[in-house]
Short mmCIF file of C-alpha atoms and ligand atoms in Angstrom, two decimals:
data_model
loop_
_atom_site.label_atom_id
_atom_site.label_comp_id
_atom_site.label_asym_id
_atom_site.label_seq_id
_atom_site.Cartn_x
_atom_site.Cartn_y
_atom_site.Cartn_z
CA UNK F 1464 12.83 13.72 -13.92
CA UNK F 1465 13.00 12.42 -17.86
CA UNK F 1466 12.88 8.94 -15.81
CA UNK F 1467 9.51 9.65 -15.09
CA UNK F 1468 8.90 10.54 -18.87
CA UNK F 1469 10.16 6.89 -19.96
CA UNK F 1470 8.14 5.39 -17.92
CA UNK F 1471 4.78 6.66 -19.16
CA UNK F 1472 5.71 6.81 -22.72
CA UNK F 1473 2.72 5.48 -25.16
CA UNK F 1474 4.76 3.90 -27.50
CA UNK F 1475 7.36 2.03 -24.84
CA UNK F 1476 4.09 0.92 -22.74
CA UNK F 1477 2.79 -0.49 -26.28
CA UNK F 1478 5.75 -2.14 -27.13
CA UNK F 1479 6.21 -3.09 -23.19
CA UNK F 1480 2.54 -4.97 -23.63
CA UNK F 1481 3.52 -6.53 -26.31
CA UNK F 1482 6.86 -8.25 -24.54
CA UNK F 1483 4.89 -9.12 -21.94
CA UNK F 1484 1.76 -10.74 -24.03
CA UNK F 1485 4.50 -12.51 -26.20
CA UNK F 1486 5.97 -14.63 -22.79
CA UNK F 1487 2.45 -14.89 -21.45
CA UNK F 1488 1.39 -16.98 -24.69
CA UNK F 1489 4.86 -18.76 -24.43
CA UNK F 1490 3.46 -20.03 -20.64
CA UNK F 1491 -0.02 -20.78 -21.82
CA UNK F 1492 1.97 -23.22 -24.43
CA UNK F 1493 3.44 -24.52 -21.63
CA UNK F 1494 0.78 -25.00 -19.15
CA UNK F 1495 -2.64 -24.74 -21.39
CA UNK F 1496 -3.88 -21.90 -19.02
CA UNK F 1497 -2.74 -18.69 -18.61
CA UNK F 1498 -0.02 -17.52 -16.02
CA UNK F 1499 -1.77 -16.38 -12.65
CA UNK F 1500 -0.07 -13.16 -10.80
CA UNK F 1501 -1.46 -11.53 -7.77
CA UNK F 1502 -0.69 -8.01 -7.25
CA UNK F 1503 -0.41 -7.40 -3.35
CA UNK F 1504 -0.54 -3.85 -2.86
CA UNK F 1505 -4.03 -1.71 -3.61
CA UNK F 1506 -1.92 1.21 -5.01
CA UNK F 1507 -0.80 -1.34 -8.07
CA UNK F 1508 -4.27 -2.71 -8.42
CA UNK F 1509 -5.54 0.79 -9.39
CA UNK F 1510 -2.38 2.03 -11.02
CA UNK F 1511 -3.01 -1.26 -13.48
CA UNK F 1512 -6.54 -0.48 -14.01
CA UNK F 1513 -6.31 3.28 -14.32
CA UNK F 1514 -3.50 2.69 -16.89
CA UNK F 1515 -5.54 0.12 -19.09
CA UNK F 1516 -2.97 -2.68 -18.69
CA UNK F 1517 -5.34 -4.81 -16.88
CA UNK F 1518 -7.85 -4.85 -19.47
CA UNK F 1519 -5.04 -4.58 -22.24
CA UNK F 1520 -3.56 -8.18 -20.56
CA UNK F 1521 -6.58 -9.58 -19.58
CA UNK F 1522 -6.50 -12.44 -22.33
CA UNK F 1523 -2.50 -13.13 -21.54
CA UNK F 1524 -2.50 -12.93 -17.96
CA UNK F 1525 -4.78 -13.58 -15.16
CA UNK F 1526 -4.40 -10.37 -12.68
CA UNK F 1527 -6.09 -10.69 -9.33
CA UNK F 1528 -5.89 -8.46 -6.88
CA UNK F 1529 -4.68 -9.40 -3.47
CA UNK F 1530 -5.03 -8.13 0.66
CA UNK F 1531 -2.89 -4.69 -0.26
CA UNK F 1532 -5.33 -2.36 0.58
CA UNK F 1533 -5.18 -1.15 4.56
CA UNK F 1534 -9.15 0.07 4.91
CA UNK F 1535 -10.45 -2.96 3.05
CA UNK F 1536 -8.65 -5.27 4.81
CA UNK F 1537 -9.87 -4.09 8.09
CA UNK F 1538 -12.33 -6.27 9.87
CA UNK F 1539 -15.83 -4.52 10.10
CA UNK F 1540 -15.88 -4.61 13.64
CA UNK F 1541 -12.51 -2.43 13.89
CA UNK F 1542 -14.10 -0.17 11.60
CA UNK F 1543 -17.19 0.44 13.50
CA UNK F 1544 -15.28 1.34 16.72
CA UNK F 1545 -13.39 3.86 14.39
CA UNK F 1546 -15.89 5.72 13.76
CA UNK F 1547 -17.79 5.53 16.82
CA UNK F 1548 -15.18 7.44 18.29
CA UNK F 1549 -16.14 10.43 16.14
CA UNK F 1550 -19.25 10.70 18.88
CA UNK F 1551 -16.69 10.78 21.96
CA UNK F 1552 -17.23 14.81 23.37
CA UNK F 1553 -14.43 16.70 23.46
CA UNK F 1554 -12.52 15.28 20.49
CA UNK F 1555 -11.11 15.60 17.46
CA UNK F 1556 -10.78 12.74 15.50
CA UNK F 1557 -8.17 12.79 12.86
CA UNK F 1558 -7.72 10.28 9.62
CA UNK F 1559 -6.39 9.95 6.25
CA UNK F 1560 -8.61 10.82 3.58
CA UNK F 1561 -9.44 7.46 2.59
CA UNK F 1562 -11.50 6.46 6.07
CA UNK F 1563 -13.89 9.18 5.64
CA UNK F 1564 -16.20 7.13 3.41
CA UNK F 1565 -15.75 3.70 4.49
CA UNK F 1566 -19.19 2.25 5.61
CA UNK F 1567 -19.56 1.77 8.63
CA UNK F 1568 -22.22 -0.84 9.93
CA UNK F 1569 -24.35 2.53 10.47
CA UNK F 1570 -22.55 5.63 9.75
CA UNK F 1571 -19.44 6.50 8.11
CA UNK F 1572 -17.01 9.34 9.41
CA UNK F 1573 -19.04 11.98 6.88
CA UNK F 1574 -21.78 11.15 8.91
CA UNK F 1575 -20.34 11.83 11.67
CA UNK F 1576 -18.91 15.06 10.66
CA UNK F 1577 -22.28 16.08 9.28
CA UNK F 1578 -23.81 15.16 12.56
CA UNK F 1579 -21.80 18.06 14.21
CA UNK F 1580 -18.71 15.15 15.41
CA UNK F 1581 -15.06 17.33 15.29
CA UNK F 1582 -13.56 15.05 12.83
CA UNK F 1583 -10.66 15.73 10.47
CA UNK F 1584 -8.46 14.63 7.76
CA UNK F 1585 -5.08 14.95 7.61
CA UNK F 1586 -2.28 14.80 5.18
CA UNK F 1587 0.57 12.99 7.47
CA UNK F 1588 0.13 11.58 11.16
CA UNK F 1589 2.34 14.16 12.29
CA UNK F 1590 0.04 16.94 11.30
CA UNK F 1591 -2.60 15.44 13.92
CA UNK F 1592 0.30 15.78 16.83
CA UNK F 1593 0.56 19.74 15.72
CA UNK F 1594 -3.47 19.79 16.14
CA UNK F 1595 -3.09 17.91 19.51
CA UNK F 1596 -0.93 20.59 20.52
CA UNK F 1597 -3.12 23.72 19.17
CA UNK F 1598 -6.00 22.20 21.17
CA UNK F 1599 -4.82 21.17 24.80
CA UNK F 1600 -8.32 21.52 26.23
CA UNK F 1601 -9.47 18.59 23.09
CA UNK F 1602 -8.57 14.51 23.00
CA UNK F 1603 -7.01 14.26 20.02
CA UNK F 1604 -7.01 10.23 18.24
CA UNK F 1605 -5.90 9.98 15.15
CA UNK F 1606 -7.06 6.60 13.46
CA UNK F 1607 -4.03 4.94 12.85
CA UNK F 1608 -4.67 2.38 9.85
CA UNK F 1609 -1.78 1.28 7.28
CA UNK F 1610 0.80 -1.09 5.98
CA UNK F 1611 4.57 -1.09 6.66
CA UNK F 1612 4.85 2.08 4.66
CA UNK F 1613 2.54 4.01 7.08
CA UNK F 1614 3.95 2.50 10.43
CA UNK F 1615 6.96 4.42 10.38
CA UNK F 1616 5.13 7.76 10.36
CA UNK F 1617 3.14 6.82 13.10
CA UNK F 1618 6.31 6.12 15.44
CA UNK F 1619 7.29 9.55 14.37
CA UNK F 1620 3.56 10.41 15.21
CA UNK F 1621 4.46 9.31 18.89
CA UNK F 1622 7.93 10.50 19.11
CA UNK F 1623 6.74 14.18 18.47
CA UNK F 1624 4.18 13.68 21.16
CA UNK F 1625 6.86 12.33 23.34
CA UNK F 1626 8.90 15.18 22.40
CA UNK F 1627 5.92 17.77 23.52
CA UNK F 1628 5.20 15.58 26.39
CA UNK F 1629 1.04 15.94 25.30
CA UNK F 1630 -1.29 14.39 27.23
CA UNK F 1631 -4.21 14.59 24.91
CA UNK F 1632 -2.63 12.68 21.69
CA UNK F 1633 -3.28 8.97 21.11
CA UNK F 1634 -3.35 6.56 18.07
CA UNK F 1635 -6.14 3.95 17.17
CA UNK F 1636 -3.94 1.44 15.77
CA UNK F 1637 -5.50 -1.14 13.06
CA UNK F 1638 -1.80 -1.84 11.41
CA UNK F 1639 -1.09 -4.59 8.94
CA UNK F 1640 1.77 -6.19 8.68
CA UNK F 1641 2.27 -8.16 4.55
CA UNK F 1642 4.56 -11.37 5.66
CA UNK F 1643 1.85 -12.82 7.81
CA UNK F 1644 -0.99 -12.03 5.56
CA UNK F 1645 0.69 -13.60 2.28
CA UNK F 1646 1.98 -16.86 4.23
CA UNK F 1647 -1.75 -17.29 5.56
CA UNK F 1648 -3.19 -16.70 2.01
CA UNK F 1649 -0.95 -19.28 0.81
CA UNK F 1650 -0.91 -21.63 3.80
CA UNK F 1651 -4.93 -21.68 3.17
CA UNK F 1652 -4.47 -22.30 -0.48
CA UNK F 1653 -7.84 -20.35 -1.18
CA UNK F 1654 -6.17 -18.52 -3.75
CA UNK F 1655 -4.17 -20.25 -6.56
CA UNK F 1656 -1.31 -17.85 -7.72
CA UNK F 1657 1.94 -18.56 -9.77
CA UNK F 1658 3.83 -15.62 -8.77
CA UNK F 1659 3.80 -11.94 -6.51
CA UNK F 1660 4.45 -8.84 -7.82
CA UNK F 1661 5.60 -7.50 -4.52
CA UNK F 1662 4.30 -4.01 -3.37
CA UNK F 1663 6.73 -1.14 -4.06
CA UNK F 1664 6.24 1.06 -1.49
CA UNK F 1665 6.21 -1.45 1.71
CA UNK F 1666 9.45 -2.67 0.27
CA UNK F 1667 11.12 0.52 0.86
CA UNK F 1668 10.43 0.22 4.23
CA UNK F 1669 11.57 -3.75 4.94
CA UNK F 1670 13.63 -4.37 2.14
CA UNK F 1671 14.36 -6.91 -0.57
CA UNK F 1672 14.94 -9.78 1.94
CA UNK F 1673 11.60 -9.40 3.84
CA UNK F 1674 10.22 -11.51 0.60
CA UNK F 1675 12.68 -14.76 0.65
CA UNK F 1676 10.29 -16.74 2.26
CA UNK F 1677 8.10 -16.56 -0.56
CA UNK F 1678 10.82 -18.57 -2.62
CA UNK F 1679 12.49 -20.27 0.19
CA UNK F 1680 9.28 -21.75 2.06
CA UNK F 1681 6.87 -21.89 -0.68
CA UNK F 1682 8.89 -21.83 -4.00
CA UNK F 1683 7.49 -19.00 -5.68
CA UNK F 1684 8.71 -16.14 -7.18
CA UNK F 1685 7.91 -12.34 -6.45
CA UNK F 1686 8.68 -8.85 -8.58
CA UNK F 1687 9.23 -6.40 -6.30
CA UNK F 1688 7.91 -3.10 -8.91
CA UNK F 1689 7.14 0.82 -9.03
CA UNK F 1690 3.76 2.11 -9.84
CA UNK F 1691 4.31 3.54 -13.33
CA UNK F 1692 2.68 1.70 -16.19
CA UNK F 1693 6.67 0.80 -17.81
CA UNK F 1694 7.36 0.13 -14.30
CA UNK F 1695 4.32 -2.84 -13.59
CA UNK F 1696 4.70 -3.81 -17.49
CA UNK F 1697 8.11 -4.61 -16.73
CA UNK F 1698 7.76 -6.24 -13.64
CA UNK F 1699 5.04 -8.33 -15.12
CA UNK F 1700 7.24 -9.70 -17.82
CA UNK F 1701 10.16 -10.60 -15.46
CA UNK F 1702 7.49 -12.36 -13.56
CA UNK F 1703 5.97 -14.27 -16.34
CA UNK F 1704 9.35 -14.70 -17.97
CA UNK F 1705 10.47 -16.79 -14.09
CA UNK F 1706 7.52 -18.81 -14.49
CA UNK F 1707 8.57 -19.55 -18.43
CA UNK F 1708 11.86 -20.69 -17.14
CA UNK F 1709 10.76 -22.04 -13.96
CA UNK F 1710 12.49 -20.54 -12.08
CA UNK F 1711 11.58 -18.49 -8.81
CA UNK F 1712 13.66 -15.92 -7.28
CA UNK F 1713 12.71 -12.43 -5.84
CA UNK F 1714 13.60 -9.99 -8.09
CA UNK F 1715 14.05 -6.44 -7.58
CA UNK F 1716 13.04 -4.22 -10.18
CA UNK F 1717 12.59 -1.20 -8.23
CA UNK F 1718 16.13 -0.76 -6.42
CA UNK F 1719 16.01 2.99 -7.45
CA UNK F 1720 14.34 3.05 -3.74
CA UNK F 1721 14.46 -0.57 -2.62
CA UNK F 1722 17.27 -1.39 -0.80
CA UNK F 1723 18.11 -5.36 0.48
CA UNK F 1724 17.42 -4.69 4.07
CA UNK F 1725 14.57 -1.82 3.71
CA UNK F 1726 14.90 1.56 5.93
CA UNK F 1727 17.02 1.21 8.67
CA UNK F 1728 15.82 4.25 10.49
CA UNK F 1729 12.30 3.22 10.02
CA UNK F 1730 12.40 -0.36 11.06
CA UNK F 1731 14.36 0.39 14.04
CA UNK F 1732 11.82 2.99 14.92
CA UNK F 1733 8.87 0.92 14.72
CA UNK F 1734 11.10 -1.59 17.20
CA UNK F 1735 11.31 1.25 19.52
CA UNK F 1736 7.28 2.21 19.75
CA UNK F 1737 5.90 -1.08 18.43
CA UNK F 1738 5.16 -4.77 19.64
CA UNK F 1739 3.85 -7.78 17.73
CA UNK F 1740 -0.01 -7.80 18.15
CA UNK F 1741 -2.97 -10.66 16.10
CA UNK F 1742 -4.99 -8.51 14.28
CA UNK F 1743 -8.29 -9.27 12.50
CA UNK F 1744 -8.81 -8.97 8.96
CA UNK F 1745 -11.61 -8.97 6.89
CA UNK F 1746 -12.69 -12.28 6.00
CA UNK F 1747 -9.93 -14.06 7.32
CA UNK F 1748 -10.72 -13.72 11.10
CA UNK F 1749 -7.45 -13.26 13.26
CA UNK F 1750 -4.00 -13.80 12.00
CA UNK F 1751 -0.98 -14.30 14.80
CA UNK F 1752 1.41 -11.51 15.04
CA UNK F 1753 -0.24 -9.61 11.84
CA UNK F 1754 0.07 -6.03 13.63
CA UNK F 1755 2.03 -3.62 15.21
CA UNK F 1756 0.59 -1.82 18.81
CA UNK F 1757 2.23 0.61 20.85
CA UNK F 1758 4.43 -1.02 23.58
CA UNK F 1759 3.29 -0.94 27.05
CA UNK F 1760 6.16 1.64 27.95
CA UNK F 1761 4.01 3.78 25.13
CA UNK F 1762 0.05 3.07 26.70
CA UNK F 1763 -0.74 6.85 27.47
CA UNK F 1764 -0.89 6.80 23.34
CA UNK F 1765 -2.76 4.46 22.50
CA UNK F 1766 -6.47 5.56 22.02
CA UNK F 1767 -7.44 1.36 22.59
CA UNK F 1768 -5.81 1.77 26.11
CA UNK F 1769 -7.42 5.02 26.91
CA UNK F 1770 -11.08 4.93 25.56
CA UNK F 1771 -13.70 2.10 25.75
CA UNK F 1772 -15.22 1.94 22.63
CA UNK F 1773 -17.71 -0.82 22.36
CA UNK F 1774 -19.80 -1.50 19.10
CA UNK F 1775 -22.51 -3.90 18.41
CA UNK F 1776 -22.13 -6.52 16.33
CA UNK F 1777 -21.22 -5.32 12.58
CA UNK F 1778 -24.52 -5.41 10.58
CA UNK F 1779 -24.61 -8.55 7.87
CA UNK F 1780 -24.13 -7.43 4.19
CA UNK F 1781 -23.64 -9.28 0.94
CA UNK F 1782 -20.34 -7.35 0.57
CA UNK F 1783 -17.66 -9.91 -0.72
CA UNK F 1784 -14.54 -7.55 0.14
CA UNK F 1785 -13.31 -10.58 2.18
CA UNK F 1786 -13.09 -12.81 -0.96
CA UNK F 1787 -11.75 -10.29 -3.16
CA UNK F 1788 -8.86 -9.31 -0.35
CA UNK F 1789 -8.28 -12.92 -0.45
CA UNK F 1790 -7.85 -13.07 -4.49
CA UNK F 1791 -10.80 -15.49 -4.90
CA UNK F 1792 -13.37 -13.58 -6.55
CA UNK F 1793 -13.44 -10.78 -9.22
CA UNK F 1794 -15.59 -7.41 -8.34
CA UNK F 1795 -17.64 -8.18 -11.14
CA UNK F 1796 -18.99 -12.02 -9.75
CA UNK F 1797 -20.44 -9.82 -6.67
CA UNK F 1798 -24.13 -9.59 -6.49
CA UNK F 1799 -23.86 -5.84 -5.59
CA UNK F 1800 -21.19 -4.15 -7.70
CA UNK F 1801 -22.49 -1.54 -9.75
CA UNK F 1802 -26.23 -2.42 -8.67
CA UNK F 1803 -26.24 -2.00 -4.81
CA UNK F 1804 -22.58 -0.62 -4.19
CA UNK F 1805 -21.57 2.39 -6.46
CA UNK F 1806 -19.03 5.21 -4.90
CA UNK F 1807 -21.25 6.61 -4.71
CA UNK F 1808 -23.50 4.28 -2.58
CA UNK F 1809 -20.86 1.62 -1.53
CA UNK F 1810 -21.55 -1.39 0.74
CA UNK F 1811 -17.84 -2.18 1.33
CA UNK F 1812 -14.65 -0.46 2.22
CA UNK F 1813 -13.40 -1.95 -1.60
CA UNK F 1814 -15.80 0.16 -3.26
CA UNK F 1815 -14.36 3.65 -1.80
CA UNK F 1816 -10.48 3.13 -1.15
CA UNK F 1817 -8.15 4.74 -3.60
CA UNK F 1818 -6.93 1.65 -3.33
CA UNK F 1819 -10.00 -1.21 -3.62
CA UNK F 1820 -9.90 -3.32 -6.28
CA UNK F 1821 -14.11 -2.84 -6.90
CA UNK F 1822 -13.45 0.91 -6.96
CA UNK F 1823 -10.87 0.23 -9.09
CA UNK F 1824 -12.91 -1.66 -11.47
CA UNK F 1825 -15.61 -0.13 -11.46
CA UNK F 1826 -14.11 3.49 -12.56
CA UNK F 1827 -11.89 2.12 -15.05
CA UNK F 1828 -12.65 -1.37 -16.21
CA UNK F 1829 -16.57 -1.58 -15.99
CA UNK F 1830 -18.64 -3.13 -19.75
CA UNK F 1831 -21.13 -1.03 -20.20
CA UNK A 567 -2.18 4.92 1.21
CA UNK A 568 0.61 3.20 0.28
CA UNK A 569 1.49 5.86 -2.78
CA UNK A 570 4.81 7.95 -2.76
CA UNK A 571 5.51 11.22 -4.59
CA UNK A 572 9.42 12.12 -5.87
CA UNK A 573 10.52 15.29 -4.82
CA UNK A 574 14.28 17.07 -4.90
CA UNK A 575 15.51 18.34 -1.76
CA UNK A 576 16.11 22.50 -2.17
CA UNK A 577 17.11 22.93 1.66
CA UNK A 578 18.10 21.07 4.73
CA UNK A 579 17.22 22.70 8.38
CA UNK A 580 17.73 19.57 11.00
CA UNK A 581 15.26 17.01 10.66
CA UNK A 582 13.04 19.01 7.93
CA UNK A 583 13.76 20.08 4.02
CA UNK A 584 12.51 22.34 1.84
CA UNK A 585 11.47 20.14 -1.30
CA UNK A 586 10.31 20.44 -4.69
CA UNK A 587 6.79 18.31 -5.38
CA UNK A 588 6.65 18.94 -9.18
CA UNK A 589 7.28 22.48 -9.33
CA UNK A 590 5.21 23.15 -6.08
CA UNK A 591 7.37 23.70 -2.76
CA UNK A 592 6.59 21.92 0.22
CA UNK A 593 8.21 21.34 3.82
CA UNK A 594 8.96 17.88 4.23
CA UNK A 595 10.73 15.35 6.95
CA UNK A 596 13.99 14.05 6.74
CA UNK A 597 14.16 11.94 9.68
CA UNK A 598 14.00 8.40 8.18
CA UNK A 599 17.09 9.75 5.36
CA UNK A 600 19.74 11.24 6.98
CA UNK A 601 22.61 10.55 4.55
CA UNK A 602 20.24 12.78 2.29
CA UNK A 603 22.20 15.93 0.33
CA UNK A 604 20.70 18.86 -1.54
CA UNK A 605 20.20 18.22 -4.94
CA UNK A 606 19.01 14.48 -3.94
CA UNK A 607 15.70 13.12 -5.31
CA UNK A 608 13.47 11.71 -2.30
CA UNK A 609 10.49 9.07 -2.11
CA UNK A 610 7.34 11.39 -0.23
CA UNK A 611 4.85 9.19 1.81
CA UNK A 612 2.55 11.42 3.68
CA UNK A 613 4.94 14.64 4.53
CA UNK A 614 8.09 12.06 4.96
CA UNK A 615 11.08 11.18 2.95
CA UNK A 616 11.10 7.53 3.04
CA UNK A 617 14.30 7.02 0.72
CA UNK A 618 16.95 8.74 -1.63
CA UNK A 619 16.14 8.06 -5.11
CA UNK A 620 19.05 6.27 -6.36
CA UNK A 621 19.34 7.85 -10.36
CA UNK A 622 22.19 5.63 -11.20
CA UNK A 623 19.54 2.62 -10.76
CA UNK A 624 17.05 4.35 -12.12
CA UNK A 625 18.89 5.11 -14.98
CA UNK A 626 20.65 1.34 -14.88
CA UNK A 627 17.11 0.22 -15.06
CA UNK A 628 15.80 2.27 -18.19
CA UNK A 629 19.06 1.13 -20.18
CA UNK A 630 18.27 -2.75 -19.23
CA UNK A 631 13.80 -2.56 -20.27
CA UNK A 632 15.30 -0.68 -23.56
CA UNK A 633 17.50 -3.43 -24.23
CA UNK A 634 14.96 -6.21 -23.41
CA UNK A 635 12.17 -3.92 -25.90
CA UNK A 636 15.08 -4.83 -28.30
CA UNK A 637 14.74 -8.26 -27.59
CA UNK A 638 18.62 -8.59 -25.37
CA UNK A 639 16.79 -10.51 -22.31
CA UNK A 640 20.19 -11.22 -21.21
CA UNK A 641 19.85 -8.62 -18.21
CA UNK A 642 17.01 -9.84 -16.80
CA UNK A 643 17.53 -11.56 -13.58
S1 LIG D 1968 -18.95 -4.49 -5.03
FE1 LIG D 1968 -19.40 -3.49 -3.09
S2 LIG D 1968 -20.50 -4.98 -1.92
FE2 LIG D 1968 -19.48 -6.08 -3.55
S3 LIG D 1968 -17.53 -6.72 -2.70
FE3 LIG D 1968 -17.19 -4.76 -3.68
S4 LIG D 1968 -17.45 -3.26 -2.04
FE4 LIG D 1968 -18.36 -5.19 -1.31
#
């Protein structure tokens, strides 16, 4: 699509930095500091750093990341009985990609693997139901981790099982739900923000209106925006341009996919499989109503329900995902990043995400 | 996790479509979609179509940043 070529096109993202440095310095006339904007979703704080807009804005605008990243914000306990049940015989354990590396508080899921455990990653949740089936004699779990943009595929996950009537498939699920999370960030007040931009993708799913709160209860204004570098540039300056005016609406600059009330099909899917359920998250302890489970009607799929899974208490680290989930601290102001936690050796689940903000910075926005 | 891929819809068969990922083909679902028509432009998330890719807004879209890069902030909100 030539869309696609506008929207990575050197000289509009230069003159797109530009427009947006030009209303940043009109706020920092305004206010003496300089305009504050939390990106919610992990998949923007990368596409920002890999793109060089973060560093290119750093002076204009402040850019912290904020709880958008599903693995990171997973408490370290829920993690550790993920992957211990890579050692359960008889079963093939099936993830996204992204799990495989997260540290657990003694092994990760490569362990695991490497230690003989049947463990596998899959493209879609569906793919782990075709598995289930291809292996009767096998439990299958797939680890069922993810924002509202994930949740729908794992009601589809179910349905197919349904469908087959199995009797080996079940889903771990650790799901995150973005309302709760952003009304408890900003009920704590840890983190100091002027403005959202709102995460693209989850949008799709619940829709333009899932965001009025933010301007009706807490008078702030949000950009819901793609993940091309025009795209974010432009959803930056509509954002900074709001605060200029003072004004604080939810805007939608990414109705190409984003409709006002989200997926129909998808949302009344997850209302079919799901319930409400308090979920923790990583250095925020548990938030009411945070998470979607698997109804009761649904227990034969749900791995919780079916296998006891009990860890010992997560081992202590330094690791200061929880602050940077929360927007309060930079990579760079932890002790371990690029010292103790590379990729290649992290500490935390933000260090080996495709979508954590320290892996972020440290592939694409580390001083030498 | 939370990343989507466009790709244009070759073929229906029920709830499945044949679909064009950048040049590679690729079987994808069509559950969460169904007013979607060959020819349509999709939003992938992990093997799904999540929604149509609406070109007229996309296109809407382009036309209103070019006029704001020419300094017309008119359209903005
Ligand atoms: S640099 Fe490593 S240890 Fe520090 S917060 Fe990030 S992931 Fe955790």
């Amino acid at each position: 699509m030539d869309v696609m070529n506008f929207y990575t096109d050197p000289e509009v993202i230069r003159s797109s930095v530009e427009k947006v440095k030009n209303a940043a310095r009109t706020f920092k006339k305004q206010h003496q500091r300089l305009p504050v904007i939390m990106e919610v979703c992990g998949s923007h704080t990368m596409a920002f750093a890999r793109s060089g807009i973060k560093t290119a804005l750093k002076d204009d605008v402040k850019l912290i990341a904020g709880p958008g990243c599903p693995v990171c914000v997973t408490d370290q306990k829920a993690i550790d009985a993920m992957i211990g049940l890579a050692g359960k015989p008889d079963t093939i354990l099936c993830t996204f990609g992204d799990m495989m590396r997260v540290p657990g508080s003694r092994r990760s899921l490569v362990d695991a693997r490497t230690e003989g455990n049947d463990v596998r990653v899959v493209y879609s949740p569906v793919d782990s139901v075709t598995i289930a089936e291809r292996n009767p004699e096998k439990e299958v779990v797939f680890l069922g981790i993810g924002f509202e943009t994930t949740i729908p595929l794992l009601a589809m996950a179910v349905r197919k099982a349904e469908q087959l009537k199995l009797k080996n498939y079940s889903i771990w699920m650790t799901t995150k739900l973005v309302e709760p999370v952003l009304r408890t960030l900003l009920d704590s007040q840890e983190a100091e923000v002027d403005g959202f931009l709102l995460p693209g993708h989850v949008s799709v799913v619940s829709g333009e209106k899932s965001y009025h709160f933010l301007t009706g209860e807490y008078g702030l204004p949000g950009v819901i925006t793609g993940f091309e570098p025009v795209q974010l540039l432009s959803g930056t300056y509509k954002l900074v341009r709001m605060l200029c005016e003072g004004k604080h609406a939810v805007v939608n600059d990414y109705r190409s996919v984003v409709g006002q009330g989200g997926n129909p099909v998808a949302q009344s899917m997850m209302n079919t499989y799901f319930t409400f359920s308090d979920e923790e998250w990583r250095g925020m302890g548990s938030i009411p109503a945070s998470g979607l489970v698997l109804k009761e009607k649904y227990a034969s799929f749900d791995a919780g329900k079916r296998f006891n899974v009990t860890v010992p208490p997560p081992r202590k680290t330094k690791c200061r995902c929880g602050d940077i989930i929360k927007g309060r601290i930079a990579p760079e102001e932890c002790v371990l990043f690029g010292r103790g936690c590379t990729p290649v050796n992290p500490v935390g689940p933000c260090m080996v995400s495709t979508e954590g903000t320290c892996a972020a910075h440290y592939q694409y926005m580390r001083e030498e | 996790m939370c990343i989507g891929v466009p790709a244009e819809v070759l073929e229906i068969s029920g709830e499945e479509a044949r679909v064009d990922v950048m040049g590679a083909g690729m079987t994808a679902g069509i559950v969460f979609v169904p007013e979607v028509k060959v020819g349509d432009f999709v939003l992938l998330h992990a093997g799904q179509a999540m929604a149509v890719i609406d070109r007229t807004y996309a296109e809407e879209s382009i036309a209103e940043w070019r006029r704001v890069l020419n300094g017309r902030d008119e359209f903005l909100y």
